Each structure stands twice: as C-alpha cells, then as structure tokens.
mmCIF file of C-alpha atoms and ligand atoms in Angstrom:
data_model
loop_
_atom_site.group_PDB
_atom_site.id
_atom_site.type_symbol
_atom_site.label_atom_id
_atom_site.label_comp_id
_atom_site.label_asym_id
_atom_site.label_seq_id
_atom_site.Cartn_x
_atom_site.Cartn_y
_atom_site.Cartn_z
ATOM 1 C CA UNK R 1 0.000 0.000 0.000
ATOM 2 C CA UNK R 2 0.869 3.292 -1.144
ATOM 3 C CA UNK R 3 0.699 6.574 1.158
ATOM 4 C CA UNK R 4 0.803 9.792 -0.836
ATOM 5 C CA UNK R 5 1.074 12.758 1.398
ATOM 6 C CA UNK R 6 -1.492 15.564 -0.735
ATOM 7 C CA UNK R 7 -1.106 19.160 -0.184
ATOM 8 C CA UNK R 8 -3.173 21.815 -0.200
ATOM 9 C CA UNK R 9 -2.135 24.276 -2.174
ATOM 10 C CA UNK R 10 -1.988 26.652 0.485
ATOM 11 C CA UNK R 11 -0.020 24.157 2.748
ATOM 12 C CA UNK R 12 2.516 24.231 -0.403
ATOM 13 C CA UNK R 13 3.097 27.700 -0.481
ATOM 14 C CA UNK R 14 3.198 27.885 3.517
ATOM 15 C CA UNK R 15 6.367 24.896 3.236
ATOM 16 C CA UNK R 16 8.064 26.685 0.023
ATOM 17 C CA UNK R 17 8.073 29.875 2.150
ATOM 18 C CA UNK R 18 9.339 28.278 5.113
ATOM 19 C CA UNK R 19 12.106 26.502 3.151
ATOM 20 C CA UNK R 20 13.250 29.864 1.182
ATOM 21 C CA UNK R 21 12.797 32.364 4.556
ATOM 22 C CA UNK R 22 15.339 29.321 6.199
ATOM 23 C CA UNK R 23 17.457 29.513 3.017
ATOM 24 C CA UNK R 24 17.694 33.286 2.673
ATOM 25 C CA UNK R 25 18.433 32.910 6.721
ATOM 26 C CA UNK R 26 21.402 31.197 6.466
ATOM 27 C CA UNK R 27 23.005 32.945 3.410
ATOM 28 C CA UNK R 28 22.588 36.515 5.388
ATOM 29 C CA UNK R 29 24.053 34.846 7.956
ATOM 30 C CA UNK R 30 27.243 33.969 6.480
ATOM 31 C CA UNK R 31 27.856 36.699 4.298
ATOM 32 C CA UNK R 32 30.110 38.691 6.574
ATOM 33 C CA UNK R 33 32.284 35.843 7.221
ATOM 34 C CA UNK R 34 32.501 35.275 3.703
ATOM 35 C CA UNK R 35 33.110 38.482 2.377
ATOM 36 C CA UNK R 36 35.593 39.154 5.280
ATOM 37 C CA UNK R 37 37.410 35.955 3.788
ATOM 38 C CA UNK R 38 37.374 36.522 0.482
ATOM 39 C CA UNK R 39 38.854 40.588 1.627
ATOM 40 C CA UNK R 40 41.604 38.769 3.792
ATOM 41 C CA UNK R 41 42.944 36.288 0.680
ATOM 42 C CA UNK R 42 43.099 39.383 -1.555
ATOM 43 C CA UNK R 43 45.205 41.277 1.745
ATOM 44 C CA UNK R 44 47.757 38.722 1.784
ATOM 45 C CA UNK R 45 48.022 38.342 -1.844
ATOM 46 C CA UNK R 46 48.133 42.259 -2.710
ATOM 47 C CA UNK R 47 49.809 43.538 0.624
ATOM 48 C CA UNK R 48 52.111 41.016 1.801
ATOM 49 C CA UNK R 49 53.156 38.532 -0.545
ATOM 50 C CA UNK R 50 53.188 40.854 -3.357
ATOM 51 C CA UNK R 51 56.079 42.934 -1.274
ATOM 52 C CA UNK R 52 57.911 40.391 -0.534
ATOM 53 C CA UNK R 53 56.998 38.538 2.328
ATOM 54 C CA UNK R 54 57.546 34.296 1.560
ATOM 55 C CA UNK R 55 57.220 32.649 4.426
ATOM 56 C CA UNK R 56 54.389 29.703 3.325
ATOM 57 C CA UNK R 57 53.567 29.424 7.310
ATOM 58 C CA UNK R 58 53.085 32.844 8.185
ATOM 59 C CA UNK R 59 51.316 33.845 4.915
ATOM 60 C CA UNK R 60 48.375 30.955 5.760
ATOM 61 C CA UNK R 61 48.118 31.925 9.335
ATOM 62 C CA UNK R 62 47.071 36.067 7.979
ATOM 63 C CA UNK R 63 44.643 34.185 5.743
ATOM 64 C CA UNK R 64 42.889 32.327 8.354
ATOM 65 C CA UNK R 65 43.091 35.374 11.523
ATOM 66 C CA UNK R 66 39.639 37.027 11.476
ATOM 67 C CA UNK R 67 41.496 40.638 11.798
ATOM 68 C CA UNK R 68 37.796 42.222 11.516
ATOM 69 C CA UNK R 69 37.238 40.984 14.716
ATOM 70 C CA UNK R 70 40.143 42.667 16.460
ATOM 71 C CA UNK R 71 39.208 45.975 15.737
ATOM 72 C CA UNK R 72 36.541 48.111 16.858
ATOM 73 C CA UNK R 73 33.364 48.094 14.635
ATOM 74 C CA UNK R 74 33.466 51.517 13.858
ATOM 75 C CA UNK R 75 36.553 50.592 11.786
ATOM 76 C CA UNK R 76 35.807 47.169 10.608
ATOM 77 C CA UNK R 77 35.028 47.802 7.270
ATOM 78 C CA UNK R 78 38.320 49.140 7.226
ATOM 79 C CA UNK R 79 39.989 46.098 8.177
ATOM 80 C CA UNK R 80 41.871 44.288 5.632
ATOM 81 C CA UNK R 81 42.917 48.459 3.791
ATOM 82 C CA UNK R 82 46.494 48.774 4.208
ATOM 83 C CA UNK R 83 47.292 50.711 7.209
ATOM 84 C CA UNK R 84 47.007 50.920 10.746
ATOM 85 C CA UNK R 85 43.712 51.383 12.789
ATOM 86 C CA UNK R 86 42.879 53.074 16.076
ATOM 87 C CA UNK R 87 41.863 50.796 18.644
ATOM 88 C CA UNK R 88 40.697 53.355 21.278
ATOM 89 C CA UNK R 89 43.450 54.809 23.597
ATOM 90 C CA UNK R 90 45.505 56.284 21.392
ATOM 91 C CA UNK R 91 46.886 53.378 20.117
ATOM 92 C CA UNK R 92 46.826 51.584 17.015
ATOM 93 C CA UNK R 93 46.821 47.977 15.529
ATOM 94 C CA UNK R 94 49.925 47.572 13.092
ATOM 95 C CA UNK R 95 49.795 47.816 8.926
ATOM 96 C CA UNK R 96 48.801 44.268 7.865
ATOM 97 C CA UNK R 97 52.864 44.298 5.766
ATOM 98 C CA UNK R 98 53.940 45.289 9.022
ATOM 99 C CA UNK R 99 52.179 42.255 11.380
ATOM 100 C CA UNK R 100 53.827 39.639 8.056
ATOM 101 C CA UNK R 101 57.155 41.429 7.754
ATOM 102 C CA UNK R 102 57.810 41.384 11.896
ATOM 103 C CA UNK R 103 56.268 37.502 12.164
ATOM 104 C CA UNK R 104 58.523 36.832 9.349
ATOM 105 C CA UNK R 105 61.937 38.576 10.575
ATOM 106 C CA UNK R 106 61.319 36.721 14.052
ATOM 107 C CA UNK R 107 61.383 33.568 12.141
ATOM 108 C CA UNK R 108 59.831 31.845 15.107
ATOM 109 C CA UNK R 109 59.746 27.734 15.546
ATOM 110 C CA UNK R 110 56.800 25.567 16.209
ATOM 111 C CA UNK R 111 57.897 24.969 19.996
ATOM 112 C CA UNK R 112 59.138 28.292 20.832
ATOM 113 C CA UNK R 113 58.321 30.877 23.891
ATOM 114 C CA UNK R 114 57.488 34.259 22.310
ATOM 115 C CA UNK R 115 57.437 37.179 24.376
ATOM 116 C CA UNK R 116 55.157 40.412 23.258
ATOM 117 C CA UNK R 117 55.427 43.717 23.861
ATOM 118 C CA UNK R 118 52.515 45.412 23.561
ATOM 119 C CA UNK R 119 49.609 43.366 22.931
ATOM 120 C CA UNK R 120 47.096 45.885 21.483
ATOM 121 C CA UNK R 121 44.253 44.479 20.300
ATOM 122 C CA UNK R 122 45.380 41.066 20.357
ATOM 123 C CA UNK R 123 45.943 40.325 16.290
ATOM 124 C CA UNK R 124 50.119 39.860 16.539
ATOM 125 C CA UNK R 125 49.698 37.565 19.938
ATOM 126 C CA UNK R 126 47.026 35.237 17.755
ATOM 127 C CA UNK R 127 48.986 35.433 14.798
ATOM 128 C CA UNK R 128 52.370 34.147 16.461
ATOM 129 C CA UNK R 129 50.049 32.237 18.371
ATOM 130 C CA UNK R 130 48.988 29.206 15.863
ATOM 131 C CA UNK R 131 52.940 29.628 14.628
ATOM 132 C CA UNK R 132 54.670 28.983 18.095
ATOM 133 C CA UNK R 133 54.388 26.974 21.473
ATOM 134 C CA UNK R 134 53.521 30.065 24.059
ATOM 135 C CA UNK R 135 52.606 33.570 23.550
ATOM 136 C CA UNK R 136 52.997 36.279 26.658
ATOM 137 C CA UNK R 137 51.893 39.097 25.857
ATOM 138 C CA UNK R 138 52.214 42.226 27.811
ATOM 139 C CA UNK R 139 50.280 45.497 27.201
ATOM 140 C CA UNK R 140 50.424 48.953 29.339
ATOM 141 C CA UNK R 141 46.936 50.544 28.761
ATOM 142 C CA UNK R 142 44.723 48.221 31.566
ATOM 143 C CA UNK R 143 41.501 48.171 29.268
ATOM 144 C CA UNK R 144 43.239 47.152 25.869
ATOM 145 C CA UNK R 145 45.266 44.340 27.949
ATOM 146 C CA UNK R 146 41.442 43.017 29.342
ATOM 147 C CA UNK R 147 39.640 43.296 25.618
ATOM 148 C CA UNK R 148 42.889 41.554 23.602
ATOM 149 C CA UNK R 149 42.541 38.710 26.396
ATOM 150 C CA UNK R 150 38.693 38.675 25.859
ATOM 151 C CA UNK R 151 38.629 38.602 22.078
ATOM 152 C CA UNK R 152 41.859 35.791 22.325
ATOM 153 C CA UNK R 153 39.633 33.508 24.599
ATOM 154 C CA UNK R 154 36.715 34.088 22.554
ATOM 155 C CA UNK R 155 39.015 33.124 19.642
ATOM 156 C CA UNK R 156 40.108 30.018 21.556
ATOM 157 C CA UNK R 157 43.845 31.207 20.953
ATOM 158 C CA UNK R 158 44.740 28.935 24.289
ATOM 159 C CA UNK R 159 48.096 29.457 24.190
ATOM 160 C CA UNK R 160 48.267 33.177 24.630
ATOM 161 C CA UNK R 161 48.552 34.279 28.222
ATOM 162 C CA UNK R 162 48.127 38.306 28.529
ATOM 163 C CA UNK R 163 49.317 40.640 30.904
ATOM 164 C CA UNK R 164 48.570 43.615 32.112
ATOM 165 C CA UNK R 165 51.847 45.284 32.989
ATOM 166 C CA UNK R 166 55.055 47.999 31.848
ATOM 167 C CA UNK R 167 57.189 46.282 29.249
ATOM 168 C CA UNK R 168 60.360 47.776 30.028
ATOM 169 C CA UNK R 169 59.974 45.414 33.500
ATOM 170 C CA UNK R 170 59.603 42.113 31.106
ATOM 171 C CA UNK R 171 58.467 38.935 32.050
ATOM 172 C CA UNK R 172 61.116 37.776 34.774
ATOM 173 C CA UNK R 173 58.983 34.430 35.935
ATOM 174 C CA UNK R 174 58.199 33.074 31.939
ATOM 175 C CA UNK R 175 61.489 34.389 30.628
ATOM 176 C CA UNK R 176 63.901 33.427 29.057
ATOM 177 C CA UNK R 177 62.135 33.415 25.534
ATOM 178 C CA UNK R 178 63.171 32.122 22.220
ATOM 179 C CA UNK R 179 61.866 34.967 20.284
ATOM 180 C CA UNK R 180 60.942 38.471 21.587
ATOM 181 C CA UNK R 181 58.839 40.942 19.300
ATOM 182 C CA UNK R 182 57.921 44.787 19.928
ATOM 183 C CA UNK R 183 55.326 46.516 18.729
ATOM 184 C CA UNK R 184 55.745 49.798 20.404
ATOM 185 C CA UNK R 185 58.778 51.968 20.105
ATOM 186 C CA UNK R 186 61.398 52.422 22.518
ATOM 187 C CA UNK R 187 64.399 55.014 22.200
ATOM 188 C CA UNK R 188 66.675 51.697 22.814
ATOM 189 C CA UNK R 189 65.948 48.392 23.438
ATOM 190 C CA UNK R 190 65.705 47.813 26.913
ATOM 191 C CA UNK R 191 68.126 45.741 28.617
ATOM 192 C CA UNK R 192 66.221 43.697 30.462
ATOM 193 C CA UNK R 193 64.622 42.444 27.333
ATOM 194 C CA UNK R 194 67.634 41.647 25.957
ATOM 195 C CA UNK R 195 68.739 39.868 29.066
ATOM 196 C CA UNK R 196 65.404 37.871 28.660
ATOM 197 C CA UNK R 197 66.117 36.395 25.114
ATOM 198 C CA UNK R 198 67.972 32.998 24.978
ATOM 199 C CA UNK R 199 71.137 32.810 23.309
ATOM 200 C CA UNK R 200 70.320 31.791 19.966
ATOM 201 C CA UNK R 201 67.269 33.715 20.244
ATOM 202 C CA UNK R 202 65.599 36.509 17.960
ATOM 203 C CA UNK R 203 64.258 39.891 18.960
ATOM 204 C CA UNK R 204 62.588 42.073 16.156
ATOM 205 C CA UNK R 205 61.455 45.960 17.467
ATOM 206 C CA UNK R 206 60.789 49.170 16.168
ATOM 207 C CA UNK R 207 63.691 51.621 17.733
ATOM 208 C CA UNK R 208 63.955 55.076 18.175
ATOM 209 C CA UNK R 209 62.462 58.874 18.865
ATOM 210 C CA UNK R 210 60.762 60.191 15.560
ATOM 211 C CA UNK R 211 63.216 58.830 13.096
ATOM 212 C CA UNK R 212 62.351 54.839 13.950
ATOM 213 C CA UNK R 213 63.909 51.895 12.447
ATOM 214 C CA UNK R 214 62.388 48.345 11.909
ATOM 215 C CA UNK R 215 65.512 46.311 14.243
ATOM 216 C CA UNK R 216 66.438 42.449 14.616
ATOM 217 C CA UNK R 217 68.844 41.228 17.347
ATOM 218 C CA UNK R 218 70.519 37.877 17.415
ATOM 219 C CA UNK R 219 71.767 36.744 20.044
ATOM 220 C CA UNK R 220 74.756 34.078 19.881
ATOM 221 C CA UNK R 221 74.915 30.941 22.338
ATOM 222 C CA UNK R 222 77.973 33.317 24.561
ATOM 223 C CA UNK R 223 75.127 36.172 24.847
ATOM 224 C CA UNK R 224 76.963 38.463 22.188
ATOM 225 C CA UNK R 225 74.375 40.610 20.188
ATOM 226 C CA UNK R 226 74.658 41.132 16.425
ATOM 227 C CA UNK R 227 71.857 44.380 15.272
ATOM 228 C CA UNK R 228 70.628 45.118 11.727
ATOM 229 C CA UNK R 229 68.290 47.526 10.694
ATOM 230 C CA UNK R 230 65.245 46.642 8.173
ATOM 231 C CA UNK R 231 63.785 49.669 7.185
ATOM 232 C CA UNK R 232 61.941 52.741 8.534
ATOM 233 C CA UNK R 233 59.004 52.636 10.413
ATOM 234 C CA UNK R 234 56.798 54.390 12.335
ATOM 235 C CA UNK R 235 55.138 52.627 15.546
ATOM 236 C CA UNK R 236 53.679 54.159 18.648
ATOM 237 C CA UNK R 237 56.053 55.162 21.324
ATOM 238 C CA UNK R 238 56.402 52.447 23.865
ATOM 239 C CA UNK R 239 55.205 54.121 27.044
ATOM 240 C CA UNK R 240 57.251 53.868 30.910
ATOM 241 C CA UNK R 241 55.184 52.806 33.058
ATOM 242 C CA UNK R 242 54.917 56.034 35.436
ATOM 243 C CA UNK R 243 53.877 57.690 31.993
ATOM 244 C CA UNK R 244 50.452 55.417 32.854
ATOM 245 C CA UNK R 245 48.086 55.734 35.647
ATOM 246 C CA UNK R 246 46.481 53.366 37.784
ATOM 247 C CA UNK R 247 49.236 50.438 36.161
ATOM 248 C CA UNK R 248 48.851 47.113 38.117
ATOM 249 C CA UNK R 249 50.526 44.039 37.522
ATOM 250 C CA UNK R 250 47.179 42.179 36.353
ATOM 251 C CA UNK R 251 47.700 39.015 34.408
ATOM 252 C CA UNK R 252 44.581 37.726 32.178
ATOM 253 C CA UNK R 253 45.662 33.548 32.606
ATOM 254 C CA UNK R 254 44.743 32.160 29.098
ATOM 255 C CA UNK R 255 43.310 29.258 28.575
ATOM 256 C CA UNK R 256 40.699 29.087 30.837
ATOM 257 C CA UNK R 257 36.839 28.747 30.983
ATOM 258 C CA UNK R 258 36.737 32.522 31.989
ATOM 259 C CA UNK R 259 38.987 35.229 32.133
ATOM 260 C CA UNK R 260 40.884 35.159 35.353
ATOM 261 C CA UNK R 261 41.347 38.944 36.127
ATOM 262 C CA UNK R 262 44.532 39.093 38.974
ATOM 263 C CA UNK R 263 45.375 42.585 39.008
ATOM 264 C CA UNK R 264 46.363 43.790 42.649
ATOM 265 C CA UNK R 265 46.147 47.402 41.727
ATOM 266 C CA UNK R 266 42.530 47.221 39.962
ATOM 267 C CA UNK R 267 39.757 44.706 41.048
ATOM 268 C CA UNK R 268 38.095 43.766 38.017
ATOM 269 C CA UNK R 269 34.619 45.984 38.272
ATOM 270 C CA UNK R 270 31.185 44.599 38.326
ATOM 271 C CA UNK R 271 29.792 43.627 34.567
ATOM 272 C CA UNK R 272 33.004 45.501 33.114
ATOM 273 C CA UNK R 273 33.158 43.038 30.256
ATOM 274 C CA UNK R 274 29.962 43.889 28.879
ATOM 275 C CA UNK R 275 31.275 47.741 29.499
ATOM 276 C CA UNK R 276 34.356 47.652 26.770
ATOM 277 C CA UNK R 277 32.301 48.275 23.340
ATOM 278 C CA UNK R 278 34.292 45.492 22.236
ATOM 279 C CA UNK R 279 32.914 43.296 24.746
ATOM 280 C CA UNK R 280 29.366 43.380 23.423
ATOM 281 C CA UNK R 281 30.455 41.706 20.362
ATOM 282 C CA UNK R 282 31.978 38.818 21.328
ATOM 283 C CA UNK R 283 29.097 36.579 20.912
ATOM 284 C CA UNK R 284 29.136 37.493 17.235
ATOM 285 C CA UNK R 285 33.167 36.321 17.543
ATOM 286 C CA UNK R 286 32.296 32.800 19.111
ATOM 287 C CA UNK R 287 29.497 32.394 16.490
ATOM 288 C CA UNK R 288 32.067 33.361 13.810
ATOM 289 C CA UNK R 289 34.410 30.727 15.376
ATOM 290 C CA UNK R 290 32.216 27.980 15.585
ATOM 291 C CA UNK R 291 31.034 28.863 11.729
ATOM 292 C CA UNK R 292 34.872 29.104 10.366
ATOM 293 C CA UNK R 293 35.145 26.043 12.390
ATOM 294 C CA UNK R 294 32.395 24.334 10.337
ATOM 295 C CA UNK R 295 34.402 25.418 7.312
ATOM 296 C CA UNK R 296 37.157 24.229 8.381
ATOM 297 C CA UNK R 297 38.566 27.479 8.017
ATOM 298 C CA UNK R 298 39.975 27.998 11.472
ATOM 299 C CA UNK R 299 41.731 24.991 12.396
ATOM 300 C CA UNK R 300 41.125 23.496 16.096
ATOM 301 C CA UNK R 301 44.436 22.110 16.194
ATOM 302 C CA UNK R 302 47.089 25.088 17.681
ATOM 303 C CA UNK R 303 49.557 24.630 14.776
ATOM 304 C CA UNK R 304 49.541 25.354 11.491
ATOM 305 C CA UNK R 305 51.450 23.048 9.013
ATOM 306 C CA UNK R 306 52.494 23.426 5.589
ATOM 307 C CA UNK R 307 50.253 21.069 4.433
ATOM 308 C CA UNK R 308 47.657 23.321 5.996
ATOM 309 C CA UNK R 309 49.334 26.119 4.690
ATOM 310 C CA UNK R 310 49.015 24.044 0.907
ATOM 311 C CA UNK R 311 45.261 23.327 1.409
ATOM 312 C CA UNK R 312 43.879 27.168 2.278
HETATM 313 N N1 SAH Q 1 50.570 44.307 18.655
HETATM 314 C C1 SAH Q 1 49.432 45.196 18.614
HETATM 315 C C2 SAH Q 1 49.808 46.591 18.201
HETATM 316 C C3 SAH Q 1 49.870 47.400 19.373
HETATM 317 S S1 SAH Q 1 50.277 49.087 19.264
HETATM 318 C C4 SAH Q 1 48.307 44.639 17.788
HETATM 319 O O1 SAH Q 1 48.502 43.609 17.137
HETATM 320 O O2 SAH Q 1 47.230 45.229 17.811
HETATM 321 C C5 SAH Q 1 51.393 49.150 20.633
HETATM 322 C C6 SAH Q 1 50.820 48.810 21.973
HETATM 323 O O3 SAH Q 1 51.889 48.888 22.902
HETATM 324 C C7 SAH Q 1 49.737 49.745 22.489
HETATM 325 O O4 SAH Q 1 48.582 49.010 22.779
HETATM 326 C C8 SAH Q 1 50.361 50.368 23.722
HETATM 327 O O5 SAH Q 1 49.434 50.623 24.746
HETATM 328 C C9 SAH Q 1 51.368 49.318 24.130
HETATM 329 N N2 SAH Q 1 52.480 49.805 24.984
HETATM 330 C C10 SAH Q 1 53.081 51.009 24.959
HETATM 331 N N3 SAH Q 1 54.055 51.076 25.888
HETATM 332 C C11 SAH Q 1 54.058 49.865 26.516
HETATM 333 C C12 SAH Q 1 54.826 49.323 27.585
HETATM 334 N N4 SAH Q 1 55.789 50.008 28.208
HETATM 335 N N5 SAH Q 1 54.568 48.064 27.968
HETATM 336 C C13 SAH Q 1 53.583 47.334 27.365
HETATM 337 N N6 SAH Q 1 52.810 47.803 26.366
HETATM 338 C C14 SAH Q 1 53.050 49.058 25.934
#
C-alpha cells in the first residue's frame, strides 16, 4: 500500500516559504564571514606577498586570523585596507605588511616561547600564536590588555597568556624566551629584554624617537648581540610605566573557561566586560568561530602546518 502525502495548495506555499525564509536565513548569515574571507585572501596576496613577504607558514596563518574581529566596529570595514587602525586609547593595531614582515623577521619555531610587547588588540599575539608553542603578551593601557585577552579567549587562541603590565619590566617568571617581538617603540631596546632572550634567540622591534627603524637582534649561544636595521618605520612610542596611571601588575591567565582577572592594583569591576564596546560583540566572535570552524577554516588544532598552509 501506497501513502501519498497531498497538499493543499496553500499548505505548499506555507512549506516553500518556510524553506526559502530558512534559506535566505542562512546565506545573510554567512555573508560577513565570507566576504571578510574573500577581503583577507586578496590582503595577503596584494599587501604582503606581493612585497615580498615568503614565508608559506606565516602567509596561511594572515589568511585564516579574522582581523575584523580585532578591531573596533566603527573601523571594521576598514579592516583588511592597508594601514594601521585606532583601537581606542591612542593606540593603534599595526599595517597588515607590518604584522607579516615582523612575524617573518622573528622567524619563530613551532615549539618556541614568544614574548610580546605590547599586545594591542590582540591580532600579533594570535597570529604568532597558531605559529609557536607560548605567547605572553604584555600590554600597558589596563583596558586594551582586558579586551585583547577577551577577544583571544573568545578566539580560543589557548596558548596566549596576557598581561597587564610595563614592558620595560619584562616577564622575569616566563622568561627566558626564544623569540621576543615589539610593537611599540622604545628610544633603545631595553636591557632587560635583551637579558630575557635565549642565546640563539631573535628579537625584532621598532627603535627610536621620531626617526624609527624596523631592528632584529641575534643573540649568539655566549650572549653576544649582532643588530641590523630593516627599514623605517613608524610605531607608537612604547610608554614607561609612570607615563600610565592606575598600572597594576594584572595578568589575564589564558586558557581558561573565563577570564581570570589578577590585578592587585585594579579589582576587576562589576559587569566591566559587557562595558568595553568590544565586549558586546563577542558573541558574534564565538558564532564566527564555531562557523569558520564548520568550514574548516579555522583549524582546532594550535599549529599550522604546511600542508595546511598548501590546502587554504
Ligand atoms: N601588537 C598590537 C599593536 C599594538 S600598538 C596589535 O597587534 O594590535 C602598541 C601597543 O603597545 C599599544 O597598545 C600600547 O598601549 C602598548 N604599549 C606602549 N608602551 C608599553 C609598555 N611600556 N609596555 C607594554 N605595552 C606598551
């Protein structure tokens, strides 16, 4: 015996409707993410690889890092144009060239310890961080160092551990580092960093008042330092620490289920991460996670391979 299912004609239209208002749902849905992609491939062909830049590793991780989502929205459309952004405090997030040249003159390994300078908005921590073993990152301003560590969770970028905290004091309890990278400027590089890097190790910073240059320091197994200059650049000053109020010594522990706020200075206020404007959106980032995720666009695993690298 046969069953056939008959329709009204009504009941038709009512089923075709639901299937095309479901359709039309989910392409909406994942046009940003799309579009943002599509903007991204055409940064790192136009921007970096066409000036140079040829490391296969580093150029797939700037295809897959959802920069949009490390900048304010008031600037997003703006993300993937070749410059720097504000990102609120009078600070900026580096050129795109300028994130691919640094990642590729600190020619970081797969198990390395990278120190940061700076963190920012958090785009240079998660791009070293699906390159290297650990990521520190320290930044200065208190409410930058709490977003970057917000959208990086959100991100799952688990190996990233931020800190709120003055540079030019390092990291004494993670350090030594393999690799150390600055992305503000000092007028010289300060010795403590340089007493922080392993011999053997790399250190790539912008250096100097006004006039800056683009710097790399090897350091040899017997602690001698060899400097070259790259080319000019011009980076935010990096800040001493009396130059900021209310600095603490916070440190936002990455991975974690939630943020674990340990400043001793500044207790972390009621509902502040819904305060930061940047907070509000980071729904929209885990949503955009778990979708890349379903493309496979985002890897799950921490590294990136080549063969990765090959299939993007
Ligand atoms: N790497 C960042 C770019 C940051 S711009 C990104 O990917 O977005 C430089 C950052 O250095 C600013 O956020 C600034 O607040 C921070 N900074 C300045 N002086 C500092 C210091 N002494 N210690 C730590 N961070 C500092």
């Amino acid at each position: 015996m046969t069953h056939t299912k008959c329709l009204a004609p009504g009941q038709m239209w009512s089923t075709h409707a639901w299937v095309f208002a479901l359709i039309l749902r989910v392409a909406v849905a994942q046009a940003p993410a799309d579009q943002y992609r599509d903007r991204r491939l055409i940064m790192v062909r136009d921007q970096i690889e066409a000036r140079g830049i040829k490391n296969q590793e580093v150029l797939a991780v700037m295809r897959i890092v959802p920069r949009e989502l490390f900048v304010p929205e008031s600037v997003r459309p703006q993300a993937y144009d070749d410059q720097a952004l504000p990102i609120g405090f009078g600070q900026t997030i580096s050129q795109p060239f300028v994130v691919g040249l640094m990642t590729e003159l600190l020619d970081a390994k797969k198990n390395d310890r990278v120190l940061e300078i700076g963190t920012g908005s958090g785009y240079q921590a998660a791009i070293l961080s699906r390159l290297v073993g650990e990521v520190y990152s320290i930044e200065i301003v208190p409410e930058l160092a709490r977003s970057a560590a917000e959208t990086l969770r959100s991100l799952r970028f688990r190996n990233v551990t931020v800190r709120e905290g003055d540079g030019y004091r390092g990291w004494p309890e993670k350090a030594p580092f393999d690799r150390i990278i600055l992305t503000a400027a000092p007028p010289e590089i300060p010795q403590v960093l340089l007493e922080e890097l392993k011999g053997g190790g790399t250190l790539v910073a912008p250096v100097g008042v006004g006039v800056q240059n683009l710097v790399v320091v090897q350091k040899s197994a017997d602690g001698k330092t060899i400097t070259r200059s790259v080319l000019p650049v011009r980076f935010v000053p990096m800040k001493k620490g009396t130059e900021q109020t209310g600095i603490g010594q916070g440190t936002f522990s990455l991975p974690g289920d939630d943020v674990k706020y340990k400043a001793k200075g500044m207790p972390m206020p009621k509902g502040s991460r819904s305060r930061h404007p940047r907070s509000t959106e980071l729904g929209r980032a885990r949503e955009y996670t778990r979708r890349m995720r379903q493309d496979g666009d985002l890897r799950s695993s921490r590294l990136l391979t080549i063969s990765d690298a090959r299939r993007i």
